[in-house]
Amino acid sequence: MTTNSSPMVKITNVHKVFAGKLHVLCGIDLEVKKGETVVILGASGSGKSTLLRCINFLEEPTAGTIEVDGIAINAGEKNKTRENHILDIRKKTGMCFQSFNLFPHMTVLENIIEGPTTVLGQKKKQAILYAEELLDWVGLTEKRDEHPSRLSGGQQQRVAIARSLAMKPKVMLFDEPTSALDPELVGEVVDVMERLAKEGMTIIAVTHEMHFARDVADRVLIMDEGIWVEEGTPEKIFNNPEKERTRQFLAHIL
Amino acid sequence: MKANTLHPGAGGIPPEAQHILNQIETEKSKYNRNIIMAFAVLIIFMITTLIVLGLDFKFMLKWLPFILAGSGYTFLVAFLAITLACILAVVGALGRLSKNPIFNSIATSYVSLIRGTPLLVQVYMWYLALPQIGKALEAYGIPGIQRLFTLPAVPAGILALGVCYGAYMTETVRAGIQSIKIGQTEAAKALGMTTTQTMKRVIFPQALRVIIPPVSNEFIAMIKDSSLVSLMGVWELSYRAIKVGRRHFQSLEMLIMVAFIYWIMCMILQFVQEKIEKHMARGDRRIS
């Protein structure tokens, strides 16, 4: 297993080219330590989401290596072991989407136990016990038997977080988790993310939630046109950005 | 004039709004009354027509048990054919969506060929032409194949209907699967599900809801198309009605009767469809 010194996520020279010509990621490197919270900022279309989706292979990187908790996968290979490695990485990473993507035909509880029972082969009883704990943790115990369509956006996203956590992931990926929410619902989701970070979860988040970036993140990275523009502590990025591009971007969103 | 503001939820419904609400209510009950009246008039008209035509109801009643005895075949053929069609539809849809060139091309040509030829021709193919294929193959040295390919009427009918409806339903199922948003697949994959698990646990259950109405449609059509097996001399509903009607020169009575029997069968199916749809609508915000 991994030691404390080796990174939880290691991305090496990752490229992503869409449709043979659209170069979205141009040689990205990134190391994220265990327990670290990293926020990726950048204009829309800069490649942040694509990078996040490359980590759990929802997007197949065109070149480079992805390593999560000691499992390394190179781009371009094709064999059975690799398929299994991808599944292993996905079991170790939880992902929250902008549009929640809860399973509408299942209740809240069924959504949360789906991963543990189907993927990990846990007993239903055992999965329900942990799911109830998680529901309590995200403050939605009373919604246990509701279907997602009867929940607000913020509640749906909290269930989605609980669904990911039910797999006991090593890393959580957040892909603009608050962008589809009404402004008054953003707080409840950010609050859950913040508590998750405080409990020592390794987090990589793409978000426009500046409070989260400034107050919770250990490190902020700015991406533009598929490369890193600048990285550093939130204080440095927000108060003393070195690059002109960073200043432009921050002026635009703040 | 100063606007009269109220606290949220306070003050109740103002009288002019209540008036409009009452009007809407009256319109609704008027509409319900009218539609019941329209149906009643239609039914009376139909019954009068039947009486005016001078139908021999005694004759109809006398032959009813004999005709109804044919419904067993109708149900048997329709039920087995729809089962076969459902299996073919799921396999066919997976083939149509598959990236494997062999699987995909087989499924695509199956749909194209079957949808592009008349069911009548297909029925005769299975019944009359298949033995000839068997004969040819036997000549190439496959022993016993001709007997295997010579089908009795009922199995031939089931195969013909099942294979034909399977092709139409393949497209229904494919469209149902494709109607599920990509985000669902991604969420399932992000949890670590395999492609098979994703299909079984996430996509199919949701697609099923979309395809129930069109599949019921096919099922209802199939009940009626099962009368095509009468072409091969199977004593099912319509064959009996036609035979009796011709022999006694009272085809009108027999045809009307058999039409009613089909109609009632289809109404029962429609009722079942509505029940299933309601059951499937759990979790849907529009129905709660």
PDB file of N, CA, C and O in Angstrom, chain A residues 102-130:
ATOM      1  N   LEU A 102     -28.393  11.467  -9.832  1.00  0.00           N
ATOM      2  CA  LEU A 102     -28.931  10.413  -8.976  1.00  0.00           C
ATOM      3  C   LEU A 102     -29.769   9.487  -9.847  1.00  0.00           C
ATOM      4  O   LEU A 102     -30.252   9.892 -10.900  1.00  0.00           O
ATOM      5  N   PHE A 103     -29.941   8.237  -9.379  1.00  0.00           N
ATOM      6  CA  PHE A 103     -30.753   7.293 -10.138  1.00  0.00           C
ATOM      7  C   PHE A 103     -32.221   7.555  -9.813  1.00  0.00           C
ATOM      8  O   PHE A 103     -32.658   7.295  -8.695  1.00  0.00           O
ATOM      9  N   PRO A 104     -33.005   8.059 -10.769  1.00  0.00           N
ATOM     10  CA  PRO A 104     -34.361   8.516 -10.448  1.00  0.00           C
ATOM     11  C   PRO A 104     -35.331   7.392 -10.103  1.00  0.00           C
ATOM     12  O   PRO A 104     -36.344   7.641  -9.472  1.00  0.00           O
ATOM     13  N   HIS A 105     -35.007   6.164 -10.513  1.00  0.00           N
ATOM     14  CA  HIS A 105     -35.928   5.063 -10.242  1.00  0.00           C
ATOM     15  C   HIS A 105     -35.697   4.438  -8.871  1.00  0.00           C
ATOM     16  O   HIS A 105     -36.380   3.490  -8.503  1.00  0.00           O
ATOM     17  N   MET A 106     -34.714   4.957  -8.141  1.00  0.00           N
ATOM     18  CA  MET A 106     -34.439   4.405  -6.815  1.00  0.00           C
ATOM     19  C   MET A 106     -34.713   5.474  -5.757  1.00  0.00           C
ATOM     20  O   MET A 106     -34.622   6.662  -6.028  1.00  0.00           O
ATOM     21  N   THR A 107     -35.012   5.022  -4.538  1.00  0.00           N
ATOM     22  CA  THR A 107     -35.159   5.967  -3.441  1.00  0.00           C
ATOM     23  C   THR A 107     -33.773   6.467  -3.037  1.00  0.00           C
ATOM     24  O   THR A 107     -32.755   5.951  -3.513  1.00  0.00           O
ATOM     25  N   VAL A 108     -33.762   7.457  -2.151  1.00  0.00           N
ATOM     26  CA  VAL A 108     -32.502   8.007  -1.652  1.00  0.00           C
ATOM     27  C   VAL A 108     -31.637   6.889  -1.075  1.00  0.00           C
ATOM     28  O   VAL A 108     -30.457   6.750  -1.420  1.00  0.00           O
ATOM     29  N   LEU A 109     -32.237   6.067  -0.227  1.00  0.00           N
ATOM     30  CA  LEU A 109     -31.463   4.992   0.406  1.00  0.00           C
ATOM     31  C   LEU A 109     -30.947   3.998  -0.637  1.00  0.00           C
ATOM     32  O   LEU A 109     -29.786   3.588  -0.606  1.00  0.00           O
ATOM     33  N   GLU A 110     -31.814   3.636  -1.581  1.00  0.00           N
ATOM     34  CA  GLU A 110     -31.403   2.680  -2.625  1.00  0.00           C
ATOM     35  C   GLU A 110     -30.258   3.233  -3.458  1.00  0.00           C
ATOM     36  O   GLU A 110     -29.363   2.507  -3.865  1.00  0.00           O
ATOM     37  N   ASN A 111     -30.296   4.556  -3.719  1.00  0.00           N
ATOM     38  CA  ASN A 111     -29.202   5.202  -4.430  1.00  0.00           C
ATOM     39  C   ASN A 111     -27.883   4.997  -3.693  1.00  0.00           C
ATOM     40  O   ASN A 111     -26.861   4.691  -4.303  1.00  0.00           O
ATOM     41  N   ILE A 112     -27.931   5.176  -2.362  1.00  0.00           N
ATOM     42  CA  ILE A 112     -26.695   5.144  -1.587  1.00  0.00           C
ATOM     43  C   ILE A 112     -26.148   3.721  -1.459  1.00  0.00           C
ATOM     44  O   ILE A 112     -24.939   3.509  -1.498  1.00  0.00           O
ATOM     45  N   ILE A 113     -27.046   2.717  -1.342  1.00  0.00           N
ATOM     46  CA  ILE A 113     -26.531   1.351  -1.165  1.00  0.00           C
ATOM     47  C   ILE A 113     -26.230   0.660  -2.493  1.00  0.00           C
ATOM     48  O   ILE A 113     -25.685  -0.430  -2.511  1.00  0.00           O
ATOM     49  N   GLU A 114     -26.582   1.307  -3.609  1.00  0.00           N
ATOM     50  CA  GLU A 114     -26.392   0.668  -4.917  1.00  0.00           C
ATOM     51  C   GLU A 114     -24.923   0.289  -5.149  1.00  0.00           C
ATOM     52  O   GLU A 114     -24.622  -0.834  -5.546  1.00  0.00           O
ATOM     53  N   GLY A 115     -24.019   1.227  -4.923  1.00  0.00           N
ATOM     54  CA  GLY A 115     -22.589   0.960  -5.127  1.00  0.00           C
ATOM     55  C   GLY A 115     -22.095  -0.166  -4.239  1.00  0.00           C
ATOM     56  O   GLY A 115     -21.583  -1.183  -4.734  1.00  0.00           O
ATOM     57  N   PRO A 116     -22.247  -0.027  -2.909  1.00  0.00           N
ATOM     58  CA  PRO A 116     -21.752  -1.078  -2.007  1.00  0.00           C
ATOM     59  C   PRO A 116     -22.324  -2.458  -2.323  1.00  0.00           C
ATOM     60  O   PRO A 116     -21.589  -3.441  -2.290  1.00  0.00           O
ATOM     61  N   THR A 117     -23.623  -2.560  -2.627  1.00  0.00           N
ATOM     62  CA  THR A 117     -24.196  -3.888  -2.853  1.00  0.00           C
ATOM     63  C   THR A 117     -23.824  -4.437  -4.228  1.00  0.00           C
ATOM     64  O   THR A 117     -23.394  -5.581  -4.345  1.00  0.00           O
ATOM     65  N   THR A 118     -23.973  -3.623  -5.273  1.00  0.00           N
ATOM     66  CA  THR A 118     -23.723  -4.131  -6.624  1.00  0.00           C
ATOM     67  C   THR A 118     -22.229  -4.260  -6.928  1.00  0.00           C
ATOM     68  O   THR A 118     -21.786  -5.250  -7.489  1.00  0.00           O
ATOM     69  N   VAL A 119     -21.460  -3.240  -6.556  1.00  0.00           N
ATOM     70  CA  VAL A 119     -20.048  -3.225  -6.948  1.00  0.00           C
ATOM     71  C   VAL A 119     -19.170  -3.953  -5.928  1.00  0.00           C
ATOM     72  O   VAL A 119     -18.305  -4.753  -6.293  1.00  0.00           O
ATOM     73  N   LEU A 120     -19.402  -3.694  -4.650  1.00  0.00           N
ATOM     74  CA  LEU A 120     -18.539  -4.293  -3.629  1.00  0.00           C
ATOM     75  C   LEU A 120     -19.098  -5.606  -3.088  1.00  0.00           C
ATOM     76  O   LEU A 120     -18.430  -6.302  -2.328  1.00  0.00           O
ATOM     77  N   GLY A 121     -20.338  -5.930  -3.478  1.00  0.00           N
ATOM     78  CA  GLY A 121     -20.931  -7.192  -3.046  1.00  0.00           C
ATOM     79  C   GLY A 121     -21.260  -7.249  -1.567  1.00  0.00           C
ATOM     80  O   GLY A 121     -21.318  -8.320  -0.976  1.00  0.00           O
ATOM     81  N   GLN A 122     -21.480  -6.076  -0.957  1.00  0.00           N
ATOM     82  CA  GLN A 122     -21.838  -6.074   0.467  1.00  0.00           C
ATOM     83  C   GLN A 122     -23.248  -6.605   0.677  1.00  0.00           C
ATOM     84  O   GLN A 122     -24.092  -6.512  -0.199  1.00  0.00           O
ATOM     85  N   LYS A 123     -23.506  -7.094   1.871  1.00  0.00           N
ATOM     86  CA  LYS A 123     -24.861  -7.483   2.264  1.00  0.00           C
ATOM     87  C   LYS A 123     -25.713  -6.222   2.382  1.00  0.00           C
ATOM     88  O   LYS A 123     -25.246  -5.183   2.827  1.00  0.00           O
ATOM     89  N   LYS A 124     -26.982  -6.355   2.010  1.00  0.00           N
ATOM     90  CA  LYS A 124     -27.860  -5.197   2.014  1.00  0.00           C
ATOM     91  C   LYS A 124     -27.966  -4.569   3.403  1.00  0.00           C
ATOM     92  O   LYS A 124     -27.903  -3.352   3.549  1.00  0.00           O
ATOM     93  N   LYS A 125     -28.095  -5.432   4.409  1.00  0.00           N
ATOM     94  CA  LYS A 125     -28.255  -4.940   5.785  1.00  0.00           C
ATOM     95  C   LYS A 125     -27.095  -4.057   6.199  1.00  0.00           C
ATOM     96  O   LYS A 125     -27.276  -2.970   6.735  1.00  0.00           O
ATOM     97  N   GLN A 126     -25.896  -4.573   5.928  1.00  0.00           N
ATOM     98  CA  GLN A 126     -24.670  -3.865   6.290  1.00  0.00           C
ATOM     99  C   GLN A 126     -24.613  -2.539   5.545  1.00  0.00           C
ATOM    100  O   GLN A 126     -24.292  -1.489   6.132  1.00  0.00           O
ATOM    101  N   ALA A 127     -24.942  -2.574   4.235  1.00  0.00           N
ATOM    102  CA  ALA A 127     -24.897  -1.359   3.425  1.00  0.00           C
ATOM    103  C   ALA A 127     -25.884  -0.323   3.948  1.00  0.00           C
ATOM    104  O   ALA A 127     -25.593   0.878   3.979  1.00  0.00           O
ATOM    105  N   ILE A 128     -27.065  -0.788   4.376  1.00  0.00           N
ATOM    106  CA  ILE A 128     -28.083   0.149   4.872  1.00  0.00           C
ATOM    107  C   ILE A 128     -27.608   0.825   6.153  1.00  0.00           C
ATOM    108  O   ILE A 128     -27.787   2.042   6.323  1.00  0.00           O
ATOM    109  N   LEU A 129     -26.957   0.065   7.020  1.00  0.00           N
ATOM    110  CA  LEU A 129     -26.450   0.657   8.275  1.00  0.00           C
ATOM    111  C   LEU A 129     -25.534   1.838   7.984  1.00  0.00           C
ATOM    112  O   LEU A 129     -25.688   2.924   8.552  1.00  0.00           O
ATOM    113  N   TYR A 130     -24.571   1.615   7.073  1.00  0.00           N
ATOM    114  CA  TYR A 130     -23.628   2.686   6.755  1.00  0.00           C
ATOM    115  C   TYR A 130     -24.336   3.822   6.011  1.00  0.00           C
ATOM    116  O   TYR A 130     -24.057   4.997   6.243  1.00  0.00           O
TER     117      TYR A 130
END
